[in-house]
């Protein structure tokens, strides 16, 4: 089995100065706990939303009756659920392969290569939702609430399949790697959790693009639409609360595919290897947790005054816009080599030098204007705000609809810290210069 190579050590740009206890916590104990807790939690949240005695509340988990209900309602994989997953995977793989789209070269990897992607996400998104509603509401081949009807079986199928698939990815990375961009630490827990390969490819398909974008984000779009449709089937009326919550999510996901090339320059793709953290996360945690508010609302239809509903929708759209604008500024500045304007002016830039594993020097641009002058990760503020906006329609009687936004806040705070460490290691004095000019990590004046 390949060991961590000198190349990997030089170029993972990960933090290297932690004490042994912190290192053990981050590389073994923390990952192990996360991997033990999150799969059952994904299922538990579905049971809490849909069965008595929970009715959306977590407190029955403190009672014997509550745990009896968990055991009674624990879902099993079903033939229909497996068939639905297989059809969806095949459909999305075909769209990714055959729908026309430009080829896009991702950023240079630590080992010095450039992965290629196909930019046909918007077309695939339109075809997917068109096919889903065309076959359900149009042709009547199945009900549009089908995803909700089978959601328990779908979740357990995804949870188990993704755990096994991550094991496959581990062995693939060890014995049949797609490229030099990989590392094996020798600590199985860490390697399974974090992944071995950065850009695994299977049958010519870039797995990160297929799984993160075309299965997870695309699946999430179908899920929230199906949840809203299910409420209509159950009550004869689609409440404005689920419309606003699902509507903000759908706009956010459309934006995702519009900006898909930008996603290929994000941490998920550029730096995080493909193991439990990303792969299991996008295949099982995203459907279970990211669509939780819409799931919660299906059985709790209520309407808000339209002025309030529209104000929340406006908050969500505004936050999506600011988040997109920040991502777009960074992408545009790098694509144009700085020959562009940010907020009407020539951008302030730091020309940061770094070296890849092959010893070659490179130069990169750090933007010090626009949203990137407000704080070093200010774009996480609108990301959290838009998630709050699609949670607010659920009201304040239970905490479950706010589970995602709470989780996201913790995730992004940790991510900002990780990214700062990584960038300091990569850029050294250039990153220190950026921190001097933009001292706040996420929220100016606060953190
Ligand atoms: P970022 O967009 O924050 O990218 C971080 C990278 O950008 C850094 O590693 C560095 O990479 C580069 N960079 C940092 N500062 C600058 C600068 N001043 N100028 C130019 N480049 C800079 O990555 P994320 O992946 O965290 O976020 C991407 C998007 O995804 C965001 O919109 C975020 O909100 C969203 N997101 C959503 C999540 C969810 O679960 N809903 C989770 C995580 C992110 P380099 O090595 O290239 O210099």
GROMACS .gro file of C-alpha atoms and ligand atoms in nm:
model
  495
    1UNK     CA    1   0.000   0.000   0.000
    2UNK     CA    2   0.133   0.345  -0.087
    3UNK     CA    3   0.236   0.559   0.207
    4UNK     CA    4   0.208   0.931   0.241
    5UNK     CA    5   0.452   1.059  -0.016
    6UNK     CA    6   0.687   1.348   0.020
    7UNK     CA    7   0.475   1.515  -0.243
    8UNK     CA    8   0.166   1.483  -0.029
    9UNK     CA    9   0.340   1.610   0.280
   10UNK     CA   10   0.467   1.912   0.095
   11UNK     CA   11   0.147   2.001  -0.072
   12UNK     CA   12  -0.157   1.910   0.131
   13UNK     CA   13  -0.094   2.249   0.289
   14UNK     CA   14  -0.263   2.118   0.602
   15UNK     CA   15  -0.186   2.239   0.949
   16UNK     CA   16   0.118   2.060   1.085
   17UNK     CA   17   0.195   2.207   1.424
   18UNK     CA   18  -0.089   2.073   1.641
   19UNK     CA   19  -0.009   1.897   1.970
   20UNK     CA   20  -0.043   1.517   1.983
   21UNK     CA   21  -0.375   1.533   2.171
   22UNK     CA   22  -0.525   1.777   1.921
   23UNK     CA   23  -0.387   1.570   1.635
   24UNK     CA   24  -0.547   1.253   1.781
   25UNK     CA   25  -0.876   1.438   1.824
   26UNK     CA   26  -0.877   1.573   1.468
   27UNK     CA   27  -0.744   1.265   1.291
   28UNK     CA   28  -0.899   0.975   1.485
   29UNK     CA   29  -1.143   1.043   1.768
   30UNK     CA   30  -1.339   1.326   1.604
   31UNK     CA   31  -1.379   1.147   1.268
   32UNK     CA   32  -1.474   0.822   1.444
   33UNK     CA   33  -1.741   0.995   1.650
   34UNK     CA   34  -1.877   1.176   1.345
   35UNK     CA   35  -1.893   0.853   1.147
   36UNK     CA   36  -2.073   0.675   1.431
   37UNK     CA   37  -2.321   0.954   1.503
   38UNK     CA   38  -2.419   1.101   1.167
   39UNK     CA   39  -2.558   0.790   0.988
   40UNK     CA   40  -2.815   0.711   1.263
   41UNK     CA   41  -2.883   1.084   1.307
   42UNK     CA   42  -2.977   1.111   0.940
   43UNK     CA   43  -3.246   0.846   0.989
   44UNK     CA   44  -3.353   0.975   1.330
   45UNK     CA   45  -3.435   1.317   1.189
   46UNK     CA   46  -3.669   1.157   0.935
   47UNK     CA   47  -3.847   0.963   1.212
   48UNK     CA   48  -3.874   1.277   1.428
   49UNK     CA   49  -4.036   1.468   1.141
   50UNK     CA   50  -4.284   1.201   1.043
   51UNK     CA   51  -4.396   0.986   1.335
   52UNK     CA   52  -4.565   1.007   1.675
   53UNK     CA   53  -4.485   1.071   1.951
   54UNK     CA   54  -4.231   1.314   1.806
   55UNK     CA   55  -4.441   1.536   1.581
   56UNK     CA   56  -4.126   1.731   1.498
   57UNK     CA   57  -4.003   1.754   1.858
   58UNK     CA   58  -3.680   1.603   1.992
   59UNK     CA   59  -3.792   1.569   2.355
   60UNK     CA   60  -3.955   1.222   2.313
   61UNK     CA   61  -3.599   1.097   2.257
   62UNK     CA   62  -3.570   1.128   2.635
   63UNK     CA   63  -3.846   0.869   2.683
   64UNK     CA   64  -3.873   0.493   2.639
   65UNK     CA   65  -4.183   0.545   2.426
   66UNK     CA   66  -3.978   0.764   2.192
   67UNK     CA   67  -3.708   0.501   2.140
   68UNK     CA   68  -3.976   0.235   2.089
   69UNK     CA   69  -4.117   0.451   1.812
   70UNK     CA   70  -3.767   0.480   1.661
   71UNK     CA   71  -3.732   0.100   1.661
   72UNK     CA   72  -4.086   0.049   1.521
   73UNK     CA   73  -4.041   0.300   1.241
   74UNK     CA   74  -3.677   0.241   1.152
   75UNK     CA   75  -3.677   0.221   0.771
   76UNK     CA   76  -3.543  -0.061   0.552
   77UNK     CA   77  -3.409  -0.043   0.199
   78UNK     CA   78  -3.681  -0.139  -0.046
   79UNK     CA   79  -3.680  -0.252  -0.407
   80UNK     CA   80  -3.854   0.068  -0.514
   81UNK     CA   81  -3.600   0.284  -0.333
   82UNK     CA   82  -3.305   0.096  -0.484
   83UNK     CA   83  -3.468   0.121  -0.830
   84UNK     CA   84  -3.527   0.496  -0.786
   85UNK     CA   85  -3.164   0.555  -0.686
   86UNK     CA   86  -3.032   0.346  -0.978
   87UNK     CA   87  -3.256   0.517  -1.232
   88UNK     CA   88  -3.154   0.859  -1.100
   89UNK     CA   89  -2.781   0.775  -1.110
   90UNK     CA   90  -2.809   0.639  -1.464
   91UNK     CA   91  -3.017   0.936  -1.581
   92UNK     CA   92  -2.772   1.191  -1.439
   93UNK     CA   93  -2.467   1.006  -1.571
   94UNK     CA   94  -2.621   1.007  -1.920
   95UNK     CA   95  -2.703   1.379  -1.896
   96UNK     CA   96  -2.352   1.461  -1.776
   97UNK     CA   97  -2.199   1.259  -2.059
   98UNK     CA   98  -2.430   1.348  -2.348
   99UNK     CA   99  -2.579   1.692  -2.293
  100UNK     CA  100  -2.369   1.948  -2.478
  101UNK     CA  101  -2.148   2.177  -2.271
  102UNK     CA  102  -1.806   2.339  -2.276
  103UNK     CA  103  -1.509   2.163  -2.128
  104UNK     CA  104  -1.362   2.341  -1.825
  105UNK     CA  105  -1.012   2.304  -1.683
  106UNK     CA  106  -1.008   2.313  -1.304
  107UNK     CA  107  -0.734   2.479  -1.100
  108UNK     CA  108  -0.393   2.325  -1.085
  109UNK     CA  109  -0.375   2.042  -0.829
  110UNK     CA  110  -0.101   1.997  -0.567
  111UNK     CA  111   0.061   1.732  -0.789
  112UNK     CA  112   0.057   1.977  -1.078
  113UNK     CA  113  -0.224   1.842  -1.301
  114UNK     CA  114  -0.549   2.005  -1.413
  115UNK     CA  115  -0.877   1.804  -1.389
  116UNK     CA  116  -1.137   1.860  -1.664
  117UNK     CA  117  -1.511   1.908  -1.613
  118UNK     CA  118  -1.813   1.940  -1.840
  119UNK     CA  119  -2.020   2.255  -1.802
  120UNK     CA  120  -2.376   2.146  -1.880
  121UNK     CA  121  -2.521   2.180  -1.530
  122UNK     CA  122  -2.800   2.430  -1.609
  123UNK     CA  123  -2.924   2.216  -1.900
  124UNK     CA  124  -2.909   1.901  -1.684
  125UNK     CA  125  -3.098   2.081  -1.403
  126UNK     CA  126  -3.374   2.192  -1.643
  127UNK     CA  127  -3.401   1.848  -1.806
  128UNK     CA  128  -3.409   1.674  -1.465
  129UNK     CA  129  -3.686   1.889  -1.317
  130UNK     CA  130  -3.870   1.890  -1.652
  131UNK     CA  131  -3.853   1.509  -1.668
  132UNK     CA  132  -3.961   1.473  -1.304
  133UNK     CA  133  -4.268   1.696  -1.336
  134UNK     CA  134  -4.336   1.583  -1.695
  135UNK     CA  135  -4.349   1.215  -1.594
  136UNK     CA  136  -4.539   1.279  -1.268
  137UNK     CA  137  -4.781   1.572  -1.301
  138UNK     CA  138  -4.779   1.562  -1.684
  139UNK     CA  139  -4.799   1.195  -1.785
  140UNK     CA  140  -4.916   1.059  -1.450
  141UNK     CA  141  -4.654   0.781  -1.449
  142UNK     CA  142  -4.604   0.835  -1.076
  143UNK     CA  143  -4.709   1.087  -0.815
  144UNK     CA  144  -4.492   1.398  -0.771
  145UNK     CA  145  -4.484   1.316  -0.400
  146UNK     CA  146  -4.303   0.987  -0.474
  147UNK     CA  147  -3.978   1.097  -0.312
  148UNK     CA  148  -4.157   1.183   0.012
  149UNK     CA  149  -4.350   0.854   0.002
  150UNK     CA  150  -4.028   0.649  -0.014
  151UNK     CA  151  -3.802   0.888   0.175
  152UNK     CA  152  -3.725   0.660   0.471
  153UNK     CA  153  -3.625   0.370   0.242
  154UNK     CA  154  -3.436   0.608   0.016
  155UNK     CA  155  -3.239   0.751   0.308
  156UNK     CA  156  -3.136   0.417   0.455
  157UNK     CA  157  -3.042   0.293   0.106
  158UNK     CA  158  -2.825   0.601   0.053
  159UNK     CA  159  -2.671   0.584   0.400
  160UNK     CA  160  -2.565   0.221   0.357
  161UNK     CA  161  -2.467   0.246  -0.008
  162UNK     CA  162  -2.255   0.556   0.056
  163UNK     CA  163  -2.073   0.392   0.351
  164UNK     CA  164  -1.982   0.096   0.127
  165UNK     CA  165  -1.894   0.319  -0.164
  166UNK     CA  166  -1.650   0.512   0.058
  167UNK     CA  167  -1.482   0.181   0.140
  168UNK     CA  168  -1.453   0.114  -0.232
  169UNK     CA  169  -1.303   0.462  -0.279
  170UNK     CA  170  -1.049   0.388  -0.007
  171UNK     CA  171  -0.929   0.068  -0.178
  172UNK     CA  172  -0.943   0.229  -0.521
  173UNK     CA  173  -0.725   0.513  -0.392
  174UNK     CA  174  -0.477   0.268  -0.237
  175UNK     CA  175  -0.446   0.023  -0.525
  176UNK     CA  176  -0.589   0.175  -0.843
  177UNK     CA  177  -0.548   0.553  -0.809
  178UNK     CA  178  -0.653   0.776  -1.093
  179UNK     CA  179  -0.369   1.025  -1.040
  180UNK     CA  180  -0.081   1.131  -0.816
  181UNK     CA  181  -0.316   1.357  -0.619
  182UNK     CA  182  -0.369   1.126  -0.326
  183UNK     CA  183  -0.229   1.034   0.010
  184UNK     CA  184  -0.249   0.740   0.250
  185UNK     CA  185  -0.159   0.825   0.608
  186UNK     CA  186  -0.171   0.465   0.732
  187UNK     CA  187  -0.442   0.557   0.986
  188UNK     CA  188  -0.742   0.373   0.837
  189UNK     CA  189  -0.997   0.583   1.028
  190UNK     CA  190  -0.854   0.904   0.890
  191UNK     CA  191  -0.804   0.769   0.539
  192UNK     CA  192  -1.161   0.635   0.521
  193UNK     CA  193  -1.303   0.955   0.670
  194UNK     CA  194  -1.101   1.205   0.472
  195UNK     CA  195  -1.048   0.999   0.157
  196UNK     CA  196  -0.738   0.896  -0.031
  197UNK     CA  197  -0.780   1.050  -0.376
  198UNK     CA  198  -0.844   1.412  -0.457
  199UNK     CA  199  -0.996   1.353  -0.801
  200UNK     CA  200  -1.103   0.989  -0.844
  201UNK     CA  201  -1.220   0.892  -1.192
  202UNK     CA  202  -1.427   0.582  -1.278
  203UNK     CA  203  -1.497   0.472  -1.636
  204UNK     CA  204  -1.381   0.815  -1.752
  205UNK     CA  205  -1.630   0.992  -1.522
  206UNK     CA  206  -1.502   1.250  -1.273
  207UNK     CA  207  -1.667   1.116  -0.956
  208UNK     CA  208  -1.666   1.446  -0.770
  209UNK     CA  209  -1.861   1.618  -1.047
  210UNK     CA  210  -2.104   1.327  -1.090
  211UNK     CA  211  -2.167   1.270  -0.720
  212UNK     CA  212  -2.140   1.617  -0.563
  213UNK     CA  213  -2.309   1.811  -0.839
  214UNK     CA  214  -2.525   1.582  -1.046
  215UNK     CA  215  -2.646   1.338  -0.780
  216UNK     CA  216  -2.642   1.539  -0.458
  217UNK     CA  217  -2.730   1.895  -0.559
  218UNK     CA  218  -2.959   1.772  -0.839
  219UNK     CA  219  -3.124   1.521  -0.606
  220UNK     CA  220  -3.177   1.792  -0.345
  221UNK     CA  221  -3.366   1.998  -0.607
  222UNK     CA  222  -3.597   1.705  -0.686
  223UNK     CA  223  -3.646   1.626  -0.315
  224UNK     CA  224  -3.772   1.971  -0.212
  225UNK     CA  225  -4.000   1.991  -0.518
  226UNK     CA  226  -4.144   1.649  -0.434
  227UNK     CA  227  -4.198   1.755  -0.070
  228UNK     CA  228  -4.394   2.064  -0.175
  229UNK     CA  229  -4.598   1.856  -0.423
  230UNK     CA  230  -4.672   1.601  -0.150
  231UNK     CA  231  -4.821   1.867   0.073
  232UNK     CA  232  -5.052   1.961  -0.216
  233UNK     CA  233  -5.152   1.595  -0.260
  234UNK     CA  234  -5.226   1.555   0.111
  235UNK     CA  235  -5.416   1.877   0.173
  236UNK     CA  236  -5.525   1.999  -0.169
  237UNK     CA  237  -5.329   2.319  -0.104
  238UNK     CA  238  -4.960   2.409  -0.115
  239UNK     CA  239  -4.896   2.649   0.175
  240UNK     CA  240  -4.696   2.965   0.118
  241UNK     CA  241  -4.455   2.851   0.391
  242UNK     CA  242  -4.340   2.543   0.199
  243UNK     CA  243  -4.349   2.743  -0.125
  244UNK     CA  244  -4.112   3.003   0.021
  245UNK     CA  245  -3.883   2.746   0.183
  246UNK     CA  246  -3.863   2.521  -0.124
  247UNK     CA  247  -3.858   2.826  -0.356
  248UNK     CA  248  -3.546   2.974  -0.193
  249UNK     CA  249  -3.381   2.631  -0.208
  250UNK     CA  250  -3.465   2.589  -0.577
  251UNK     CA  251  -3.326   2.935  -0.665
  252UNK     CA  252  -3.012   2.857  -0.461
  253UNK     CA  253  -2.966   2.528  -0.647
  254UNK     CA  254  -3.026   2.692  -0.985
  255UNK     CA  255  -2.755   2.943  -0.888
  256UNK     CA  256  -2.531   2.651  -0.799
  257UNK     CA  257  -2.554   2.506  -1.149
  258UNK     CA  258  -2.523   2.851  -1.308
  259UNK     CA  259  -2.198   2.893  -1.113
  260UNK     CA  260  -2.086   2.528  -1.143
  261UNK     CA  261  -1.744   2.623  -1.285
  262UNK     CA  262  -1.689   2.829  -0.967
  263UNK     CA  263  -1.766   2.522  -0.756
  264UNK     CA  264  -1.470   2.349  -0.922
  265UNK     CA  265  -1.248   2.613  -0.759
  266UNK     CA  266  -1.403   2.565  -0.413
  267UNK     CA  267  -1.249   2.377  -0.119
  268UNK     CA  268  -1.474   2.070  -0.170
  269UNK     CA  269  -1.318   2.012  -0.507
  270UNK     CA  270  -0.971   2.167  -0.488
  271UNK     CA  271  -0.859   2.049  -0.146
  272UNK     CA  272  -1.091   1.801   0.030
  273UNK     CA  273  -1.018   1.444  -0.069
  274UNK     CA  274  -1.304   1.213  -0.161
  275UNK     CA  275  -1.396   1.002   0.142
  276UNK     CA  276  -1.668   0.989   0.407
  277UNK     CA  277  -1.650   1.363   0.479
  278UNK     CA  278  -1.740   1.470   0.127
  279UNK     CA  279  -1.875   1.159  -0.047
  280UNK     CA  280  -2.095   1.021   0.231
  281UNK     CA  281  -2.185   1.378   0.320
  282UNK     CA  282  -2.321   1.468  -0.021
  283UNK     CA  283  -2.488   1.130  -0.083
  284UNK     CA  284  -2.663   1.082   0.252
  285UNK     CA  285  -2.628   1.387   0.479
  286UNK     CA  286  -2.744   1.638   0.216
  287UNK     CA  287  -3.079   1.467   0.149
  288UNK     CA  288  -3.133   1.398   0.520
  289UNK     CA  289  -3.037   1.737   0.661
  290UNK     CA  290  -3.024   2.001   0.388
  291UNK     CA  291  -3.386   1.936   0.287
  292UNK     CA  292  -3.503   1.901   0.647
  293UNK     CA  293  -3.711   2.218   0.676
  294UNK     CA  294  -3.912   2.131   0.364
  295UNK     CA  295  -3.957   1.777   0.496
  296UNK     CA  296  -4.074   1.913   0.831
  297UNK     CA  297  -4.325   2.141   0.659
  298UNK     CA  298  -4.495   1.866   0.453
  299UNK     CA  299  -4.711   1.750   0.745
  300UNK     CA  300  -4.740   2.096   0.904
  301UNK     CA  301  -4.911   2.312   0.645
  302UNK     CA  302  -4.975   2.667   0.755
  303UNK     CA  303  -4.977   3.000   0.576
  304UNK     CA  304  -4.806   3.322   0.673
  305UNK     CA  305  -4.941   3.664   0.580
  306UNK     CA  306  -4.817   3.712   0.223
  307UNK     CA  307  -4.621   4.025   0.319
  308UNK     CA  308  -4.421   3.821   0.572
  309UNK     CA  309  -4.376   3.529   0.331
  310UNK     CA  310  -4.252   3.763   0.057
  311UNK     CA  311  -4.018   3.944   0.298
  312UNK     CA  312  -3.859   3.608   0.391
  313UNK     CA  313  -3.837   3.515   0.024
  314UNK     CA  314  -3.671   3.852  -0.046
  315UNK     CA  315  -3.422   3.794   0.237
  316UNK     CA  316  -3.335   3.454   0.086
  317UNK     CA  317  -3.292   3.595  -0.266
  318UNK     CA  318  -3.081   3.886  -0.139
  319UNK     CA  319  -2.853   3.647   0.053
  320UNK     CA  320  -2.820   3.419  -0.251
  321UNK     CA  321  -2.722   3.722  -0.460
  322UNK     CA  322  -2.453   3.844  -0.215
  323UNK     CA  323  -2.310   3.492  -0.177
  324UNK     CA  324  -2.300   3.454  -0.555
  325UNK     CA  325  -2.149   3.802  -0.603
  326UNK     CA  326  -1.864   3.722  -0.362
  327UNK     CA  327  -1.788   3.387  -0.530
  328UNK     CA  328  -1.812   3.551  -0.872
  329UNK     CA  329  -1.574   3.836  -0.782
  330UNK     CA  330  -1.304   3.590  -0.676
  331UNK     CA  331  -1.353   3.376  -0.986
  332UNK     CA  332  -1.359   3.672  -1.230
  333UNK     CA  333  -1.048   3.834  -1.085
  334UNK     CA  334  -0.854   3.512  -1.124
  335UNK     CA  335  -0.990   3.434  -1.473
  336UNK     CA  336  -0.902   3.782  -1.603
  337UNK     CA  337  -0.569   3.806  -1.422
  338UNK     CA  338  -0.707   4.110  -1.238
  339UNK     CA  339  -0.805   4.300  -1.556
  340UNK     CA  340  -1.158   4.374  -1.441
  341UNK     CA  341  -1.343   4.604  -1.204
  342UNK     CA  342  -1.481   4.525  -0.859
  343UNK     CA  343  -1.751   4.758  -0.729
  344UNK     CA  344  -1.664   4.999  -1.013
  345UNK     CA  345  -1.289   5.018  -0.951
  346UNK     CA  346  -0.974   4.835  -1.045
  347UNK     CA  347  -0.932   4.562  -0.783
  348UNK     CA  348  -0.664   4.570  -0.514
  349UNK     CA  349  -0.462   4.250  -0.542
  350UNK     CA  350  -0.183   4.061  -0.375
  351UNK     CA  351   0.033   3.860  -0.615
  352UNK     CA  352   0.097   3.552  -0.402
  353UNK     CA  353   0.371   3.304  -0.492
  354UNK     CA  354   0.375   2.937  -0.397
  355UNK     CA  355   0.539   2.612  -0.509
  356UNK     CA  356   0.372   2.284  -0.608
  357UNK     CA  357   0.499   1.937  -0.529
  358UNK     CA  358   0.690   1.911  -0.857
  359UNK     CA  359   0.900   2.208  -0.740
  360UNK     CA  360   0.752   2.448  -0.992
  361UNK     CA  361   0.681   2.804  -0.878
  362UNK     CA  362   0.335   2.953  -0.941
  363UNK     CA  363   0.162   3.282  -0.884
  364UNK     CA  364  -0.196   3.335  -0.770
  365UNK     CA  365  -0.406   3.645  -0.708
  366UNK     CA  366  -0.556   3.726  -0.369
  367UNK     CA  367  -0.836   3.978  -0.400
  368UNK     CA  368  -0.841   4.257  -0.143
  369UNK     CA  369  -1.144   4.444  -0.283
  370UNK     CA  370  -1.520   4.395  -0.289
  371UNK     CA  371  -1.664   4.132  -0.056
  372UNK     CA  372  -1.311   3.995  -0.003
  373UNK     CA  373  -1.213   4.321   0.171
  374UNK     CA  374  -1.501   4.300   0.421
  375UNK     CA  375  -1.373   3.978   0.581
  376UNK     CA  376  -1.163   3.686   0.458
  377UNK     CA  377  -1.468   3.454   0.445
  378UNK     CA  378  -1.751   3.706   0.443
  379UNK     CA  379  -1.941   3.501   0.180
  380UNK     CA  380  -2.026   3.253   0.459
  381UNK     CA  381  -2.253   3.517   0.618
  382UNK     CA  382  -2.500   3.522   0.325
  383UNK     CA  383  -2.468   3.141   0.296
  384UNK     CA  384  -2.591   3.112   0.657
  385UNK     CA  385  -2.851   3.387   0.606
  386UNK     CA  386  -3.011   3.214   0.308
  387UNK     CA  387  -3.032   2.890   0.505
  388UNK     CA  388  -3.196   3.081   0.789
  389UNK     CA  389  -3.441   3.229   0.538
  390UNK     CA  390  -3.559   2.888   0.418
  391UNK     CA  391  -3.594   2.776   0.782
  392UNK     CA  392  -3.795   3.075   0.910
  393UNK     CA  393  -4.122   2.971   0.738
  394UNK     CA  394  -4.136   2.676   0.979
  395UNK     CA  395  -4.196   2.912   1.271
  396UNK     CA  396  -4.047   2.880   1.615
  397UNK     CA  397  -4.233   2.592   1.783
  398UNK     CA  398  -3.957   2.335   1.721
  399UNK     CA  399  -3.580   2.335   1.678
  400UNK     CA  400  -3.563   2.063   1.410
  401UNK     CA  401  -3.619   2.302   1.115
  402UNK     CA  402  -3.318   2.499   1.240
  403UNK     CA  403  -3.093   2.195   1.259
  404UNK     CA  404  -2.939   2.261   0.917
  405UNK     CA  405  -2.861   2.628   0.971
  406UNK     CA  406  -2.704   2.548   1.311
  407UNK     CA  407  -2.496   2.269   1.159
  408UNK     CA  408  -2.394   2.498   0.871
  409UNK     CA  409  -2.279   2.773   1.107
  410UNK     CA  410  -2.051   2.527   1.289
  411UNK     CA  411  -1.930   2.376   0.960
  412UNK     CA  412  -1.843   2.711   0.803
  413UNK     CA  413  -1.675   2.848   1.116
  414UNK     CA  414  -1.452   2.540   1.124
  415UNK     CA  415  -1.401   2.565   0.748
  416UNK     CA  416  -1.287   2.928   0.770
  417UNK     CA  417  -1.028   2.829   1.032
  418UNK     CA  418  -0.909   2.531   0.827
  419UNK     CA  419  -0.887   2.742   0.514
  420UNK     CA  420  -0.688   3.014   0.689
  421UNK     CA  421  -0.436   2.755   0.810
  422UNK     CA  422  -0.412   2.601   0.467
  423UNK     CA  423  -0.366   2.934   0.291
  424UNK     CA  424  -0.102   3.046   0.543
  425UNK     CA  425   0.090   2.726   0.474
  426UNK     CA  426   0.051   2.768   0.101
  427UNK     CA  427   0.119   3.141   0.066
  428UNK     CA  428   0.324   3.222   0.379
  429UNK     CA  429   0.403   3.598   0.396
  430UNK     CA  430   0.152   3.679   0.120
  431UNK     CA  431  -0.130   3.539   0.335
  432UNK     CA  432   0.001   3.730   0.638
  433UNK     CA  433  -0.014   4.045   0.426
  434UNK     CA  434  -0.378   3.966   0.334
  435UNK     CA  435  -0.465   3.908   0.703
  436UNK     CA  436  -0.305   4.240   0.793
  437UNK     CA  437  -0.516   4.422   0.533
  438UNK     CA  438  -0.834   4.223   0.603
  439UNK     CA  439  -0.814   4.132   0.972
  440UNK     CA  440  -1.159   3.973   1.021
  441UNK     CA  441  -1.218   3.607   0.948
  442UNK     CA  442  -1.597   3.603   0.887
  443UNK     CA  443  -1.794   3.886   1.048
  444UNK     CA  444  -1.626   4.227   1.053
  445UNK     CA  445  -1.590   4.367   1.402
  446UNK     CA  446  -1.695   4.036   1.561
  447UNK     CA  447  -1.488   3.739   1.443
  448LIG     P1  448  -1.401   2.963  -0.080
  448LIG     O1  449  -1.484   3.016  -0.186
  448LIG     O2  450  -1.393   3.037   0.050
  448LIG     O3  451  -1.257   2.943  -0.134
  448LIG     C1  452  -1.147   2.935  -0.048
  448LIG     C2  453  -1.027   2.940  -0.135
  448LIG     O4  454  -1.028   3.060  -0.213
  448LIG     C3  455  -0.900   2.947  -0.056
  448LIG     O5  456  -0.857   2.818  -0.018
  448LIG     C4  457  -0.806   3.008  -0.156
  448LIG     O6  458  -0.777   2.906  -0.253
  448LIG     C5  459  -0.895   3.109  -0.227
  448LIG     N1  460  -0.896   3.241  -0.166
  448LIG     C6  461  -0.903   3.272  -0.034
  448LIG     N2  462  -0.903   3.405  -0.018
  448LIG     C7  463  -0.896   3.459  -0.140
  448LIG     C8  464  -0.892   3.592  -0.189
  448LIG     N3  465  -0.894   3.699  -0.107
  448LIG     N4  466  -0.887   3.612  -0.322
  448LIG     C9  467  -0.884   3.507  -0.406
  448LIG     N5  468  -0.887   3.378  -0.367
  448LIG    C10  469  -0.893   3.355  -0.235
  448LIG     O7  470  -1.438   2.810  -0.060
  448LIG     P2  471  -1.559   2.733  -0.006
  448LIG     O8  472  -1.547   2.604  -0.077
  448LIG     O9  473  -1.564   2.729   0.142
  448LIG    O10  474  -1.690   2.809  -0.056
  448LIG    C11  475  -1.739   2.805  -0.189
  448LIG    C12  476  -1.889   2.832  -0.186
  448LIG    O11  477  -1.957   2.718  -0.136
  448LIG    C13  478  -1.929   2.950  -0.100
  448LIG    O12  479  -2.035   3.016  -0.161
  448LIG    C14  480  -1.976   2.884   0.027
  448LIG    O13  481  -2.067   2.966   0.094
  448LIG    C15  482  -2.038   2.757  -0.027
  448LIG     N6  483  -2.038   2.649   0.070
  448LIG    C16  484  -2.156   2.590   0.107
  448LIG    C17  485  -2.158   2.487   0.197
  448LIG    C18  486  -2.286   2.421   0.235
  448LIG    O14  487  -2.284   2.313   0.294
  448LIG     N7  488  -2.400   2.481   0.207
  448LIG    C19  489  -2.034   2.435   0.257
  448LIG    C20  490  -1.917   2.504   0.211
  448LIG    C21  491  -1.920   2.605   0.122
  448LIG     P3  492  -0.646   2.907  -0.347
  448LIG    O15  493  -0.566   2.791  -0.301
  448LIG    O16  494  -0.702   2.888  -0.485
  448LIG    O17  495  -0.578   3.038  -0.330
   0.00000   0.00000   0.00000
